[in-house]
PDB file of C-alpha atoms in Angstrom:
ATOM      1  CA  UNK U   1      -1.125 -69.486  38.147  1.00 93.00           C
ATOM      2  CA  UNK U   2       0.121 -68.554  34.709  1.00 97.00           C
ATOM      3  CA  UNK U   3      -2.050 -65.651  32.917  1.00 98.00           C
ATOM      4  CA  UNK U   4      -2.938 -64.795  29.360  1.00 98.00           C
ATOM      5  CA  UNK U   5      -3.588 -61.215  28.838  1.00 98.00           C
ATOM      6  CA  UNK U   6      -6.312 -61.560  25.830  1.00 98.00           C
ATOM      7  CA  UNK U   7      -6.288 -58.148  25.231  1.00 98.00           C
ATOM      8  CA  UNK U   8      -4.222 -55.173  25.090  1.00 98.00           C
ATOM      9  CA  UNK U   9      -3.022 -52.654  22.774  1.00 97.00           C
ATOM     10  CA  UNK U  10       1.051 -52.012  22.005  1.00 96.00           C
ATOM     11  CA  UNK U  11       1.650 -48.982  20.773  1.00 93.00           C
ATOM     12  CA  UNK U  12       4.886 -47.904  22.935  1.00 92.00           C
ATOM     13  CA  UNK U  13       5.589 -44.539  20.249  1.00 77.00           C
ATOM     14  CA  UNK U  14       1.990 -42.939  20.657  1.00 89.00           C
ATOM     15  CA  UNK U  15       2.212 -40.469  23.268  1.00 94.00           C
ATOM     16  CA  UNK U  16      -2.069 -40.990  23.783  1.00 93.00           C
ATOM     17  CA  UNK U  17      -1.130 -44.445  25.523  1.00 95.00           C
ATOM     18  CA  UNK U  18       2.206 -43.137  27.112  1.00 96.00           C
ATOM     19  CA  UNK U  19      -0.215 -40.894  29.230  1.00 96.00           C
ATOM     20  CA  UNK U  20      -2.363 -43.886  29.703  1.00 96.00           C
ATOM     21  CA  UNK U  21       0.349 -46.327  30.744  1.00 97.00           C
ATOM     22  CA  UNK U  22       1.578 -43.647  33.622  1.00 97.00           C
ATOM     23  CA  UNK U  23      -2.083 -42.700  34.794  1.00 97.00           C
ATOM     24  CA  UNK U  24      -1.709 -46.876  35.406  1.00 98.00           C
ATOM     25  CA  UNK U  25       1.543 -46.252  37.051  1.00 97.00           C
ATOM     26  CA  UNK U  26       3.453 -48.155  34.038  1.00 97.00           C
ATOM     27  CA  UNK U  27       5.794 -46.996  31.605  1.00 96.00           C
ATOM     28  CA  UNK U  28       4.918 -47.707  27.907  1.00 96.00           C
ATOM     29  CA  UNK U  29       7.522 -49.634  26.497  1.00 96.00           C
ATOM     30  CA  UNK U  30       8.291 -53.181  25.699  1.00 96.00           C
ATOM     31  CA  UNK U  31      10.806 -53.613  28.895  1.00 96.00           C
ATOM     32  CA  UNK U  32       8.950 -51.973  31.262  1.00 97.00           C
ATOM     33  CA  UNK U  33       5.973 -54.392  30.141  1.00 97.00           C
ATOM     34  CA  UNK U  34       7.700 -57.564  29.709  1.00 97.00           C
ATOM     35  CA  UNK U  35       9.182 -57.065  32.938  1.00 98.00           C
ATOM     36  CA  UNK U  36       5.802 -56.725  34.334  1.00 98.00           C
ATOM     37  CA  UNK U  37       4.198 -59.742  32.887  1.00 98.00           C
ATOM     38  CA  UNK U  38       7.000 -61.739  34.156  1.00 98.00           C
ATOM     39  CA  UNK U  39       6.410 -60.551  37.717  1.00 98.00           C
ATOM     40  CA  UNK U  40       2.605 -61.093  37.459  1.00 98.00           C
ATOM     41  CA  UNK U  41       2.612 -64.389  35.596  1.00 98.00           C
ATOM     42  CA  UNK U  42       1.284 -63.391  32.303  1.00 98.00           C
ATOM     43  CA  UNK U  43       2.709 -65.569  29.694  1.00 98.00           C
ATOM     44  CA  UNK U  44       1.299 -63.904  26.607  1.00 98.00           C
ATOM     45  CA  UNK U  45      -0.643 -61.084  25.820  1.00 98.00           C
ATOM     46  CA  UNK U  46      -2.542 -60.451  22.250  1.00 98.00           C
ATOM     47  CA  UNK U  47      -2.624 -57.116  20.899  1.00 98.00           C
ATOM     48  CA  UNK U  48      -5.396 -56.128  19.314  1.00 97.00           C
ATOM     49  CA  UNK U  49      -3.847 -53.912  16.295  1.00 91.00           C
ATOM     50  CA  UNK U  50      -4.190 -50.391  16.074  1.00 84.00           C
ATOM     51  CA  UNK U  51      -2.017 -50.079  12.909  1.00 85.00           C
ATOM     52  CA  UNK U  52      -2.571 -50.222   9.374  1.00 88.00           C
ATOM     53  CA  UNK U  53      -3.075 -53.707   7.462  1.00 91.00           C
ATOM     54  CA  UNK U  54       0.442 -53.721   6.378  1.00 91.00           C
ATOM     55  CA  UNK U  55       2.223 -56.765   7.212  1.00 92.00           C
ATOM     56  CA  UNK U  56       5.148 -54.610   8.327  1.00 92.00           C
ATOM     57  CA  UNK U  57       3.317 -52.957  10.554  1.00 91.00           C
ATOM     58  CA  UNK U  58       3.176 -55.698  12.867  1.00 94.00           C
ATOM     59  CA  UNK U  59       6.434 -56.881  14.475  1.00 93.00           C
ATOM     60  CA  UNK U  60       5.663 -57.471  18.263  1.00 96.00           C
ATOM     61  CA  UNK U  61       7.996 -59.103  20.646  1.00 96.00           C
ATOM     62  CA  UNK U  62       7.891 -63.081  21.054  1.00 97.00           C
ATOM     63  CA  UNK U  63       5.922 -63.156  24.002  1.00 97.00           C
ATOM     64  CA  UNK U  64       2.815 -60.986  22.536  1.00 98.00           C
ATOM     65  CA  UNK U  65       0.435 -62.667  19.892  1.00 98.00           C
ATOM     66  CA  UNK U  66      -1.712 -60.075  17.367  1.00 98.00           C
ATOM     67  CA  UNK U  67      -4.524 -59.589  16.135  1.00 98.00           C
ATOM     68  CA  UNK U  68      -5.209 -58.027  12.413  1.00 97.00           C
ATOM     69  CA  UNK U  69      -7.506 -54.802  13.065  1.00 95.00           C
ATOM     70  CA  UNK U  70      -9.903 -54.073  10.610  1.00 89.00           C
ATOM     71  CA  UNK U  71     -11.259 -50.053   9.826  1.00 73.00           C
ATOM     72  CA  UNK U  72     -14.167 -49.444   7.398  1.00 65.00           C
ATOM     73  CA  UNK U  73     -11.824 -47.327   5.363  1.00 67.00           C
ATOM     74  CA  UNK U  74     -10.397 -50.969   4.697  1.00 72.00           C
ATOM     75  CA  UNK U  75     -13.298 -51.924   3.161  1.00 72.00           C
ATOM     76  CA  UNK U  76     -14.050 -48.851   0.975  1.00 70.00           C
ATOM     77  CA  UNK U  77     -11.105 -47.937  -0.578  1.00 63.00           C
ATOM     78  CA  UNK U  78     -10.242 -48.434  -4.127  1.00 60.00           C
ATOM     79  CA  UNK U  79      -7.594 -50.676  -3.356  1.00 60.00           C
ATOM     80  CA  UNK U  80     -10.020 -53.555  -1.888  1.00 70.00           C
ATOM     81  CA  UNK U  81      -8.593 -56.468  -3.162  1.00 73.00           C
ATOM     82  CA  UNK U  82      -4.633 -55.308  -2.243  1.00 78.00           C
ATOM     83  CA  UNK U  83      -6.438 -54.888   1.236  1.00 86.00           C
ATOM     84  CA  UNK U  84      -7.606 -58.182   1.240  1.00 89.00           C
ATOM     85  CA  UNK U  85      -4.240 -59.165   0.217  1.00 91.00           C
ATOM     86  CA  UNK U  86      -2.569 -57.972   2.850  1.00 92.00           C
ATOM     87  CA  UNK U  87      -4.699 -59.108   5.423  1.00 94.00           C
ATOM     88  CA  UNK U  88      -4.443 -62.516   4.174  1.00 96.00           C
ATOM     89  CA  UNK U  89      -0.269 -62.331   4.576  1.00 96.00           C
ATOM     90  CA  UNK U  90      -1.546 -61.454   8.270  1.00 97.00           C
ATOM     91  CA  UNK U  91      -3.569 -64.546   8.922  1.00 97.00           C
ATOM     92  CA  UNK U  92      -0.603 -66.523   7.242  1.00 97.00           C
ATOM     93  CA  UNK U  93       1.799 -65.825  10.135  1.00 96.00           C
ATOM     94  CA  UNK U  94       1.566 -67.877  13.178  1.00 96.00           C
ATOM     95  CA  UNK U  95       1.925 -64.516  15.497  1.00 97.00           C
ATOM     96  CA  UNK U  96      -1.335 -63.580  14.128  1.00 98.00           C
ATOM     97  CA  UNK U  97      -4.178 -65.524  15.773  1.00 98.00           C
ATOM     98  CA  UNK U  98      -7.221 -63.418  14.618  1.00 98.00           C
ATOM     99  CA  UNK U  99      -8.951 -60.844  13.857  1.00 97.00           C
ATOM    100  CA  UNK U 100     -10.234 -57.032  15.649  1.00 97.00           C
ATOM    101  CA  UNK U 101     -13.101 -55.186  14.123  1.00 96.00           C
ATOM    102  CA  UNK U 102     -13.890 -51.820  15.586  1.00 95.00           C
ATOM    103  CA  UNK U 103     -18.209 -50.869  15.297  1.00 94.00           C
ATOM    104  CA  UNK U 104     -18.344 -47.954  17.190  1.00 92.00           C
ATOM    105  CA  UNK U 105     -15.423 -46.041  16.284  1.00 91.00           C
ATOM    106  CA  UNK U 106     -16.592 -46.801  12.722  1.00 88.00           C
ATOM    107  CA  UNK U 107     -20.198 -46.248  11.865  1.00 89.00           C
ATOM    108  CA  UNK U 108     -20.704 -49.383  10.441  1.00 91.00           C
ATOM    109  CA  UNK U 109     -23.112 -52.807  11.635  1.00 95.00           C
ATOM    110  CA  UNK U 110     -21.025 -55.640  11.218  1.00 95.00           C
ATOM    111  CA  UNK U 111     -23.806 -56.966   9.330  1.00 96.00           C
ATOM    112  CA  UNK U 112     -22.833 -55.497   6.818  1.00 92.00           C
ATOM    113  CA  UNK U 113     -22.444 -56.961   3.567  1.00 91.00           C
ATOM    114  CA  UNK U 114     -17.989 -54.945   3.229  1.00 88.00           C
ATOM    115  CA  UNK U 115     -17.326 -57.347   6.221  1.00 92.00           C
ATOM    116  CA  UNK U 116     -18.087 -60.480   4.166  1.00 93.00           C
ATOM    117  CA  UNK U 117     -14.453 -60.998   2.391  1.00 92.00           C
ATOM    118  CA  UNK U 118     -13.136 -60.415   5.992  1.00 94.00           C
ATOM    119  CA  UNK U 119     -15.678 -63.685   7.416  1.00 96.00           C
ATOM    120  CA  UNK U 120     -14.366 -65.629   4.556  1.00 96.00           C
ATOM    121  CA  UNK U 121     -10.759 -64.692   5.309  1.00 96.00           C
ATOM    122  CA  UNK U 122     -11.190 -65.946   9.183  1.00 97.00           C
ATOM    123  CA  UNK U 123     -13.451 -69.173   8.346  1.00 98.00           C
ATOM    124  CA  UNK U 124     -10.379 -70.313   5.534  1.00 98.00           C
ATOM    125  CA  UNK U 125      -7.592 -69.404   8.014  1.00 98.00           C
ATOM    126  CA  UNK U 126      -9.751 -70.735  11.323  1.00 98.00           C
ATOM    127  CA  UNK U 127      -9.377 -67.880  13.001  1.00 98.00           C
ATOM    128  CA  UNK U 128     -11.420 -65.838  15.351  1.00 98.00           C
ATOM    129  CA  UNK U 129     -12.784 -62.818  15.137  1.00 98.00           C
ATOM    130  CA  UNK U 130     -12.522 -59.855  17.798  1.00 98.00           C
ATOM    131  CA  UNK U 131     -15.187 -57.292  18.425  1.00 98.00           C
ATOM    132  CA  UNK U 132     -14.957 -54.286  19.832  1.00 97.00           C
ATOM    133  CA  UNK U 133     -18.521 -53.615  22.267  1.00 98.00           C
ATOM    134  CA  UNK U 134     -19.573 -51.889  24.177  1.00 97.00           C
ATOM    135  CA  UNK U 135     -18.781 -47.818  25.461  1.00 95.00           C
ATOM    136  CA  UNK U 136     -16.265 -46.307  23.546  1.00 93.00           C
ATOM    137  CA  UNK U 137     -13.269 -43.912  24.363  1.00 87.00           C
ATOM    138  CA  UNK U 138     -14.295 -41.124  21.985  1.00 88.00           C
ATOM    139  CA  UNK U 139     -17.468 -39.096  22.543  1.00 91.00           C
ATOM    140  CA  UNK U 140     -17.290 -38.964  18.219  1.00 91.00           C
ATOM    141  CA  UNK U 141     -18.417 -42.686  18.179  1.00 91.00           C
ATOM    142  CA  UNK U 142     -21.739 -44.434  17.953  1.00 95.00           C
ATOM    143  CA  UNK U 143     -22.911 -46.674  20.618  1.00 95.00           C
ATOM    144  CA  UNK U 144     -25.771 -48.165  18.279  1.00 96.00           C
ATOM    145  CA  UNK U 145     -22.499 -49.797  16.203  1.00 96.00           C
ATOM    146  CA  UNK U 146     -20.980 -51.257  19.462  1.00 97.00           C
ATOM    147  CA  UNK U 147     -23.892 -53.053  21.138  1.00 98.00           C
ATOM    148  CA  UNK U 148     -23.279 -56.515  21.813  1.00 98.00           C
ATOM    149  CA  UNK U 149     -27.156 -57.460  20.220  1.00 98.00           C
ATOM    150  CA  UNK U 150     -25.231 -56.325  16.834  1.00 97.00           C
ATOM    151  CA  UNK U 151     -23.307 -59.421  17.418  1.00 98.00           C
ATOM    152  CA  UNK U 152     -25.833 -62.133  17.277  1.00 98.00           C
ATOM    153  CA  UNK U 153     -27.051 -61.879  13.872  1.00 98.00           C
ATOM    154  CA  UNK U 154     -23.544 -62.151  12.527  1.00 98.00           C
ATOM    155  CA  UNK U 155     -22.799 -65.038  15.115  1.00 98.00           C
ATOM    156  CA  UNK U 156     -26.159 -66.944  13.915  1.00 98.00           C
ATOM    157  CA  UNK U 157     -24.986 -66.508  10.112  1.00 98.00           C
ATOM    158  CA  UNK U 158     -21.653 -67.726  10.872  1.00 98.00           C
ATOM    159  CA  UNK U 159     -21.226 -70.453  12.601  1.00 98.00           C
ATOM    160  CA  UNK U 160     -18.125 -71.844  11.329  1.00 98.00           C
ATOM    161  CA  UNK U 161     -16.499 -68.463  12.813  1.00 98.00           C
ATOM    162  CA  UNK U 162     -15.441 -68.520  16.528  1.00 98.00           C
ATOM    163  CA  UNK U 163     -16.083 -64.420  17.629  1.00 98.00           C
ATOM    164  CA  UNK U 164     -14.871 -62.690  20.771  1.00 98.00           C
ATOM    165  CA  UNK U 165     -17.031 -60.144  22.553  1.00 98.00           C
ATOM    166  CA  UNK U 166     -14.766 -57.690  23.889  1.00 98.00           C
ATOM    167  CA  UNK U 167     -15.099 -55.956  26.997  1.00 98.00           C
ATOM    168  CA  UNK U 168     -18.159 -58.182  27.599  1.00 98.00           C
ATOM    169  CA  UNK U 169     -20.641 -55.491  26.086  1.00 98.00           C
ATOM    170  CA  UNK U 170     -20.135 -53.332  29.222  1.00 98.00           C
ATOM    171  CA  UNK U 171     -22.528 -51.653  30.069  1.00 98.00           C
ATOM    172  CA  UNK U 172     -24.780 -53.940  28.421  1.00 98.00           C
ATOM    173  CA  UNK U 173     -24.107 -56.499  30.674  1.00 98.00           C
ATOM    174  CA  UNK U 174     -27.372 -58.479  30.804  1.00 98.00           C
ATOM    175  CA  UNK U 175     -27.740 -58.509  26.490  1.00 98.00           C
ATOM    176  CA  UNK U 176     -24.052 -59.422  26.312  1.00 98.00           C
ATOM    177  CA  UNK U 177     -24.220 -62.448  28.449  1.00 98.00           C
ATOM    178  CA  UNK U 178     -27.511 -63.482  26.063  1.00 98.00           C
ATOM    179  CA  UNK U 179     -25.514 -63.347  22.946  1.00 98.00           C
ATOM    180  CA  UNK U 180     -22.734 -65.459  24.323  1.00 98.00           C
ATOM    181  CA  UNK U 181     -25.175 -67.882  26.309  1.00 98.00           C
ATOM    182  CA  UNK U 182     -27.162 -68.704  23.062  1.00 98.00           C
ATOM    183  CA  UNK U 183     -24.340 -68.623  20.360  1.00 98.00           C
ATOM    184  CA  UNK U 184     -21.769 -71.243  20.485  1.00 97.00           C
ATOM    185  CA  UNK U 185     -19.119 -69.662  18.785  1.00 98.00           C
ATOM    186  CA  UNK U 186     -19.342 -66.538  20.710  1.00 98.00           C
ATOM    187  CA  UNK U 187     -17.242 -66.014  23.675  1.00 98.00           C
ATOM    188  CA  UNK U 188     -15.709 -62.355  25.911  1.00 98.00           C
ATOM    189  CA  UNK U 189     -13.161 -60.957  27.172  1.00 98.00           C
ATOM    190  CA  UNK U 190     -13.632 -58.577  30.404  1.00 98.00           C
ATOM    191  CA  UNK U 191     -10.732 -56.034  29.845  1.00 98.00           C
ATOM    192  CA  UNK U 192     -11.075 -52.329  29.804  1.00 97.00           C
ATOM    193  CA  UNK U 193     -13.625 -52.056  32.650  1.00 98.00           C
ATOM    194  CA  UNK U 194     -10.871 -50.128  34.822  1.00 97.00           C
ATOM    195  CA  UNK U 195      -8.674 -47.069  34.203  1.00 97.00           C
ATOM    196  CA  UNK U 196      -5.853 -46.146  35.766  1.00 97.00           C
ATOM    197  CA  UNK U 197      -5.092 -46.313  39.775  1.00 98.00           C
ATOM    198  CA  UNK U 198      -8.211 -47.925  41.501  1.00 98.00           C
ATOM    199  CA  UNK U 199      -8.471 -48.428  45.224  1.00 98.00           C
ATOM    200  CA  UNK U 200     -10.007 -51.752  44.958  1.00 98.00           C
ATOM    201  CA  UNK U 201     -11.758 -51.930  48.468  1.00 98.00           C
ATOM    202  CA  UNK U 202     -13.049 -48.217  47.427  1.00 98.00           C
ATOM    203  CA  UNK U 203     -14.678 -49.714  44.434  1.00 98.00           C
ATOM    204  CA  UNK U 204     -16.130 -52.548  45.272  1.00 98.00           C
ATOM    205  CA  UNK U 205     -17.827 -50.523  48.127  1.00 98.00           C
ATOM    206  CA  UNK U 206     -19.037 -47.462  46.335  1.00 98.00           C
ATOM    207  CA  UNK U 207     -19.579 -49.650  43.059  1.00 98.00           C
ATOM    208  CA  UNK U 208     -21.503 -52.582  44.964  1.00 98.00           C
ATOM    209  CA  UNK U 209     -24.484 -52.926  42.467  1.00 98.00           C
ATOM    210  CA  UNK U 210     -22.083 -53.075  38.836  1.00 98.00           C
ATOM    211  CA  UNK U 211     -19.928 -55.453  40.394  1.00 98.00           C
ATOM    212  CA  UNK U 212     -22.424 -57.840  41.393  1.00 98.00           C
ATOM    213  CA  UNK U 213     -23.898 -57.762  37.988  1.00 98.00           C
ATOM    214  CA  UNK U 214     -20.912 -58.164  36.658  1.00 98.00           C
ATOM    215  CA  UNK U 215     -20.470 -61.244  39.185  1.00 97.00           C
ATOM    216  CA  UNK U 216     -23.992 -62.186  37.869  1.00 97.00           C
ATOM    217  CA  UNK U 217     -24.048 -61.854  33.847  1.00 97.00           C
ATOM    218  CA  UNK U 218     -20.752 -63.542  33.751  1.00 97.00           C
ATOM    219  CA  UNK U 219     -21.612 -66.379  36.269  1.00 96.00           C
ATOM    220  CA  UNK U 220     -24.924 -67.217  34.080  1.00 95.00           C
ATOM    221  CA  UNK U 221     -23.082 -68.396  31.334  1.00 93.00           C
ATOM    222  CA  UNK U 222     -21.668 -71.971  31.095  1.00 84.00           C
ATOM    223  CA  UNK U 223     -19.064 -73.002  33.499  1.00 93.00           C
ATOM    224  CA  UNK U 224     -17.153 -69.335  32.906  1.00 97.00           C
ATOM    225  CA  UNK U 225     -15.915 -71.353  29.606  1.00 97.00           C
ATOM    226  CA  UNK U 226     -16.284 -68.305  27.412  1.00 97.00           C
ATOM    227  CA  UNK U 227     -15.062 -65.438  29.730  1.00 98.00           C
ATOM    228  CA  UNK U 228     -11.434 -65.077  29.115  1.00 98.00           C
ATOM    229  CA  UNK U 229      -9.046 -62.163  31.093  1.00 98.00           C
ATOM    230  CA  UNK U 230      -7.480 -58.842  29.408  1.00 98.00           C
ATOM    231  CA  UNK U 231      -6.266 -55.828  31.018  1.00 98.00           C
ATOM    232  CA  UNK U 232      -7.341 -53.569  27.717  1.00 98.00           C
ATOM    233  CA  UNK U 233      -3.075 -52.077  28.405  1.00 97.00           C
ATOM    234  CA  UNK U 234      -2.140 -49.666  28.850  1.00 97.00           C
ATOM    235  CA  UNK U 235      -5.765 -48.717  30.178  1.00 97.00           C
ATOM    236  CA  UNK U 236      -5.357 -50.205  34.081  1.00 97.00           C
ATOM    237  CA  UNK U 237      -2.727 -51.499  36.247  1.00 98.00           C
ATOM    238  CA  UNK U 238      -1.465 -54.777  35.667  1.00 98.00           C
ATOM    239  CA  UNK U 239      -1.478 -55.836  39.201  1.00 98.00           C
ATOM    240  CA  UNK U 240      -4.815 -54.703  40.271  1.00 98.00           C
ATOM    241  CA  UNK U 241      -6.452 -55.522  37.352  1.00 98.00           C
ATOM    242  CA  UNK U 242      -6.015 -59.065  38.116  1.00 98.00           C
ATOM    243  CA  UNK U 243      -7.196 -58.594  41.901  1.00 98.00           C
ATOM    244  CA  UNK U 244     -10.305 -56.955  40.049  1.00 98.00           C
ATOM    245  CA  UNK U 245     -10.627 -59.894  38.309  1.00 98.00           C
ATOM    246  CA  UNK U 246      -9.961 -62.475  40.970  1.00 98.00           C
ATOM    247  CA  UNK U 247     -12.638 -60.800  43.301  1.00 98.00           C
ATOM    248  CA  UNK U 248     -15.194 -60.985  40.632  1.00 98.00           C
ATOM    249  CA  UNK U 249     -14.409 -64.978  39.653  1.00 98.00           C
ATOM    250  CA  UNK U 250     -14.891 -68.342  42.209  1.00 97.00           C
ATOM    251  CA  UNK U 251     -11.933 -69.592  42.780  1.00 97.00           C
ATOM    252  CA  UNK U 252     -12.531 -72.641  40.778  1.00 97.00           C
ATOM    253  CA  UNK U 253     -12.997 -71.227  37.675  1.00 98.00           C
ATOM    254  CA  UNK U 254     -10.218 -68.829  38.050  1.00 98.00           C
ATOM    255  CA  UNK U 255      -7.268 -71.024  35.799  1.00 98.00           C
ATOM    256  CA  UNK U 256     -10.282 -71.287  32.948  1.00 98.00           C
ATOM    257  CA  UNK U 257     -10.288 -67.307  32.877  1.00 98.00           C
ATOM    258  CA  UNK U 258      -7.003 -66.379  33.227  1.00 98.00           C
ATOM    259  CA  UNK U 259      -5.389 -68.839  31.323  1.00 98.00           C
ATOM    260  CA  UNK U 260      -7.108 -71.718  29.579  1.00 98.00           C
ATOM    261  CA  UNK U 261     -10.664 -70.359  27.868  1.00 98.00           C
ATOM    262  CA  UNK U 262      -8.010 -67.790  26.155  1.00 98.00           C
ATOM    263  CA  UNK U 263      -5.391 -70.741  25.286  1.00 98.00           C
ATOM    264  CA  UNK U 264      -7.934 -72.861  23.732  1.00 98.00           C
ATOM    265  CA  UNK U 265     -10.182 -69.807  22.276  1.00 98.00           C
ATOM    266  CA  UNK U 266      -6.491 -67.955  20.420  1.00 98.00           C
ATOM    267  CA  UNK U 267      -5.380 -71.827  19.648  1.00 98.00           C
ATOM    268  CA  UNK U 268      -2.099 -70.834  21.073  1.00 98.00           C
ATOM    269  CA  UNK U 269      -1.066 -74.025  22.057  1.00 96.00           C
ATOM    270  CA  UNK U 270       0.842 -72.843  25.335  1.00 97.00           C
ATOM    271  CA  UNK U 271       1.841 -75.341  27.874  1.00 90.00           C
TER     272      UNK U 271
END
């Protein structure tokens, strides 16, 4: 079964992910990586960018995809419309299929009226739009940004927008699956809801009543069309981050989370 990771982050110089990557028991590099993919069956994976919006900044090897992340200091600085510039040459390149916003990390609704040039930018370039939901990494953030409920009203008022709910909301597992059960143009990804080494048989034991909501918020929405696989790198291991996955998904609907849902969702056209 070939595999698109829909989300993961490649920074292979920062030494914050390094330590990530070999609490995983990976290495952080672009060889080490690629090599894994290829032994696992992922086919792509789309980073969600942790960089500036500087065109340059973005150069990824040809089997990763990218998305353009968006910061609030974006938005406020004096230099707005060189900002909106540059994020524009973004959305011009075919390696850039979207979008990542970041509520949370910066205190800011996505309601907000700064985000409107960036809505206009994705509905002219058909695009989708990432959001980050959910817990965050750093105790500094605010979880009243990252809610998935902060989604719908920006969902409702754009409907020509497709949007990605990342990390499903977690913990908010219940709300998230309301927001992508009533809005059409919403759909999730389920990375980031391991780190590092997990004893699988250990978790699903200990952990019985989360995974069996997880197993029920995701299975209430249509036909698992909107739930699409990520591993949130270097966050989790590769390999058992796809057993995770595989325990929590029928069988039947397995090729529409790994692979399709985030094919048709990133219009990456892989065969």
């Amino acid at each position: 079964m070939k595999i698109i990771d829909a989300h993961l982050h490649f920074c292979p110089e920062e030494d914050g992910f390094s330590q990530l990557a070999r609490a995983a028991g990976h290495d952080n590099n672009e060889a080490h990586l690629q090599q894994i993919y290829e032994k696992l069956g992922i086919v792509c994976g789309i980073v969600m960018g942790n960089r500036t919006v500087d065109p340059k900044d973005h150069q990824y090897p040809a089997f990763m995809r990218y998305c353009i992340g968006i910061d609030r200091s974006c938005l406020e600085n004096e230099q707005i419309s060189d900002t909106i510039e540059q994020i524009e040459e973004n959305l011009k390149k075919t390696q850039c299929v979207g979008i990542k916003l970041y509520p949370g990390y910066y205190p800011m609704y996505i309601s907000d009226t700064a985000y409107e040039p960036i809505y206009e930018l994705a509905a002219a370039y058909q695009k989708p739009i990432a959001v980050h939901t959910g817990e965050t990494s750093t105790p500094n953030a605010y979880l009243k940004y990252s809610h998935p409920m902060t989604l719908d009203e920006v969902a409702a008022n754009h409907p020509q927008i497709q949007f990605i709910m990342c990390h499903y909301g977690n913990p908010w597992l219940m709300d998230a699956a309301a927001v992508v059960s009533k809005n059409e143009n919403v759909a999730a990804d389920i990375s980031g809801l391991l780190e590092g080494r997990v004893n699988l048989d250990l978790f699903f034991e200990e952990k019985q009543g989360y995974t069996q909501a997880l197993k029920t918020w995701m299975g209430y929405l249509r036909e698992y069309d909107d739930i699409m696989f990520g591993t949130d790198w270097p966050l989790a291991n590769l390999a058992e981050y796809i057993e995770f996955v595989s325990r929590l998904v029928p069988e039947k609907y397995q090729e529409k989370v790994f692979f399709e849902n985030a094919n048709r969702i990133y219009q990456l056209n892989l065969e």
